[in-house]
Tab-separated table of C-alpha atoms in Angstrom:
chain	number	residue	atom	x	y	z
A	1	UNK	CA	0.000	0.000	0.000
A	2	UNK	CA	2.967	2.289	0.501
A	3	UNK	CA	3.843	2.012	-3.151
A	4	UNK	CA	0.192	2.434	-4.164
A	5	UNK	CA	-0.084	5.662	-2.161
A	6	UNK	CA	3.156	7.027	-3.608
A	7	UNK	CA	2.330	6.072	-7.193
A	8	UNK	CA	-1.197	7.459	-6.922
A	9	UNK	CA	0.143	10.699	-5.426
A	10	UNK	CA	2.696	11.142	-8.209
A	11	UNK	CA	0.278	10.268	-11.031
A	12	UNK	CA	-3.064	11.525	-9.680
A	13	UNK	CA	-3.020	14.836	-11.554
A	14	UNK	CA	-2.212	13.001	-14.780
A	15	UNK	CA	-5.374	10.891	-14.635
A	16	UNK	CA	-7.697	13.024	-12.474
A	17	UNK	CA	-6.998	16.592	-13.499
A	18	UNK	CA	-8.703	19.248	-11.394
A	19	UNK	CA	-10.130	16.722	-8.935
A	20	UNK	CA	-8.115	17.650	-5.870
A	21	UNK	CA	-10.656	16.418	-3.316
A	22	UNK	CA	-10.901	12.957	-4.883
A	23	UNK	CA	-7.111	12.697	-5.209
A	24	UNK	CA	-6.617	13.895	-1.635
A	25	UNK	CA	-9.149	11.463	-0.167
A	26	UNK	CA	-7.780	8.462	-2.093
A	27	UNK	CA	-4.194	9.246	-1.033
A	28	UNK	CA	-5.134	9.757	2.624
A	29	UNK	CA	-7.170	6.532	2.686
A	30	UNK	CA	-4.238	4.608	1.153
A	31	UNK	CA	-1.854	6.149	3.703
A	32	UNK	CA	-4.197	5.288	6.588
A	33	UNK	CA	-4.585	1.700	5.367
A	34	UNK	CA	-0.817	1.377	5.070
A	35	UNK	CA	-0.265	2.840	8.541
A	36	UNK	CA	-2.750	0.430	10.111
A	37	UNK	CA	-1.379	-2.589	8.225
A	38	UNK	CA	2.254	-1.877	9.119
A	39	UNK	CA	1.411	-1.057	12.731
A	40	UNK	CA	-0.961	-3.947	13.460
A	41	UNK	CA	-0.028	-6.755	11.074
A	42	UNK	CA	3.314	-6.458	9.301
A	43	UNK	CA	5.456	-5.596	12.318
A	44	UNK	CA	4.028	-8.380	14.385
A	45	UNK	CA	4.410	-11.021	11.677
A	46	UNK	CA	7.797	-10.021	10.254
A	47	UNK	CA	9.745	-8.863	13.310
A	48	UNK	CA	7.631	-9.856	16.328
A	49	UNK	CA	7.045	-6.275	17.449
A	50	UNK	CA	3.959	-4.177	18.098
A	51	UNK	CA	3.051	-0.906	19.726
A	52	UNK	CA	-0.158	0.840	20.691
A	53	UNK	CA	-1.673	3.524	22.882
A	54	UNK	CA	-4.030	2.707	25.721
A	55	UNK	CA	-6.234	5.402	27.105
A	56	UNK	CA	-8.393	5.412	30.173
A	57	UNK	CA	-10.101	8.102	32.182
A	58	UNK	CA	-8.043	7.567	35.341
A	59	UNK	CA	-4.438	7.537	34.129
A	60	UNK	CA	-4.749	9.181	30.724
A	61	UNK	CA	-2.813	7.792	27.779
A	62	UNK	CA	-0.155	5.117	28.107
A	63	UNK	CA	2.090	3.932	25.299
A	64	UNK	CA	2.774	0.206	25.163
A	65	UNK	CA	5.699	-1.369	23.320
A	66	UNK	CA	5.908	-5.131	22.954
A	67	UNK	CA	8.694	-7.340	21.685
A	68	UNK	CA	8.363	-11.094	21.673
A	69	UNK	CA	11.235	-12.885	23.368
A	70	UNK	CA	13.715	-14.814	21.255
A	71	UNK	CA	12.167	-18.149	22.254
A	72	UNK	CA	8.666	-17.096	21.191
A	73	UNK	CA	9.442	-16.018	17.660
A	74	UNK	CA	11.134	-17.270	14.551
A	75	UNK	CA	12.208	-14.337	12.417
A	76	UNK	CA	13.507	-14.629	8.903
A	77	UNK	CA	16.532	-12.283	8.690
A	78	UNK	CA	15.758	-11.444	5.060
A	79	UNK	CA	12.173	-10.402	5.892
A	80	UNK	CA	13.362	-8.474	8.938
A	81	UNK	CA	15.939	-6.577	6.876
A	82	UNK	CA	13.316	-5.653	4.268
A	83	UNK	CA	10.885	-4.573	6.986
A	84	UNK	CA	13.421	-2.141	8.450
A	85	UNK	CA	14.573	-0.850	5.032
A	86	UNK	CA	11.002	-0.096	3.983
A	87	UNK	CA	10.141	1.313	7.409
A	88	UNK	CA	13.039	3.803	7.170
A	89	UNK	CA	12.683	4.429	3.431
A	90	UNK	CA	8.972	5.220	3.492
A	91	UNK	CA	9.198	8.518	5.424
A	92	UNK	CA	12.375	9.397	3.498
A	93	UNK	CA	10.555	9.141	0.158
A	94	UNK	CA	7.652	11.190	1.524
A	95	UNK	CA	10.133	13.868	2.646
A	96	UNK	CA	11.449	14.049	-0.931
A	97	UNK	CA	7.891	14.283	-2.270
A	98	UNK	CA	7.184	17.031	0.292
A	99	UNK	CA	10.195	18.984	-0.916
A	100	UNK	CA	9.029	18.542	-4.497
A	101	UNK	CA	5.560	19.894	-3.661
A	102	UNK	CA	7.102	22.713	-1.636
A	103	UNK	CA	9.449	23.745	-4.428
A	104	UNK	CA	6.563	23.530	-6.905
A	105	UNK	CA	4.477	25.759	-4.612
A	106	UNK	CA	1.741	23.136	-4.665
A	107	UNK	CA	0.309	23.948	-1.242
A	108	UNK	CA	-2.780	21.726	-1.450
A	109	UNK	CA	-0.887	18.639	-2.491
A	110	UNK	CA	1.832	19.351	0.101
A	111	UNK	CA	-0.569	18.081	2.777
A	112	UNK	CA	-0.458	14.544	1.367
A	113	UNK	CA	3.295	13.904	1.643
A	114	UNK	CA	3.367	15.640	5.027
A	115	UNK	CA	0.731	13.138	6.172
A	116	UNK	CA	2.906	10.351	4.733
A	117	UNK	CA	5.910	11.631	6.700
A	118	UNK	CA	3.899	11.836	9.931
A	119	UNK	CA	2.330	8.378	9.603
A	120	UNK	CA	5.528	6.692	8.396
A	121	UNK	CA	7.558	8.489	11.052
A	122	UNK	CA	5.101	7.377	13.732
A	123	UNK	CA	5.506	3.747	12.729
A	124	UNK	CA	9.284	4.151	12.609
A	125	UNK	CA	9.372	5.724	16.080
A	126	UNK	CA	7.021	3.106	17.522
A	127	UNK	CA	8.962	0.151	16.161
A	128	UNK	CA	12.278	1.751	17.051
A	129	UNK	CA	11.146	1.924	20.680
A	130	UNK	CA	9.904	-1.682	20.543
A	131	UNK	CA	13.058	-3.175	19.151
A	132	UNK	CA	15.903	-3.976	21.455
A	133	UNK	CA	18.392	-4.019	18.618
A	134	UNK	CA	16.830	-1.446	16.276
A	135	UNK	CA	19.488	1.110	17.131
A	136	UNK	CA	22.248	-1.268	16.028
A	137	UNK	CA	20.337	-2.142	12.850
A	138	UNK	CA	19.666	1.508	11.998
A	139	UNK	CA	23.300	2.487	12.570
A	140	UNK	CA	24.488	-0.437	10.461
A	141	UNK	CA	22.035	0.396	7.663
A	142	UNK	CA	23.052	4.071	7.717
A	143	UNK	CA	26.744	3.168	7.651
A	144	UNK	CA	26.182	0.783	4.729
A	145	UNK	CA	24.234	3.417	2.775
A	146	UNK	CA	26.934	6.018	3.404
A	147	UNK	CA	29.672	3.590	2.379
A	148	UNK	CA	27.809	2.640	-0.799
A	149	UNK	CA	27.189	6.302	-1.670
A	150	UNK	CA	30.850	7.209	-1.159
A	151	UNK	CA	32.019	4.182	-3.134
A	152	UNK	CA	29.764	4.977	-6.087
A	153	UNK	CA	30.784	8.651	-6.017
A	154	UNK	CA	34.479	7.740	-5.986
A	155	UNK	CA	33.984	5.179	-8.747
A	156	UNK	CA	32.175	7.769	-10.862
A	157	UNK	CA	34.936	10.330	-10.382
A	158	UNK	CA	37.609	7.756	-11.143
A	159	UNK	CA	35.830	6.706	-14.336
A	160	UNK	CA	35.438	10.355	-15.378
A	161	UNK	CA	39.142	10.999	-14.738
A	162	UNK	CA	40.139	7.935	-16.760
A	163	UNK	CA	37.816	8.958	-19.597
A	164	UNK	CA	39.524	12.368	-19.813
A	165	UNK	CA	42.959	10.759	-20.189
């Protein structure tokens, strides 16, 4: 659903010109469905984590973070890696789409990617608090991305220098 929301957002004006309300509602519904699915289903099945908010009249709101113990869950490392990559990448893509709408001065459509950032960021924050080793995973993923970016930049410069010779 994340991809569906992003693709619909990018292409909605192409197919539904001048129908802002319809485009807005469809995007927000897709984002809400994605948020609910990731929060309540995907995280629990793929990484054994879940989070929620309990509210009562006496104590107010209480955030709950749950992580199944190692003996209770069998987690596929490949699925877990993809879960965390998509969980981090989703708000990042919505930030880029927000910047695009901001630079295009498209104030109405700016609300959609901002909603995507907020919902994706909420899931990221919730699962980050649930996971005992999320900090290590996030640092490792960030280091790998930085290393890959530097390697590709250096390779590109080296190839350009060789081509000039």
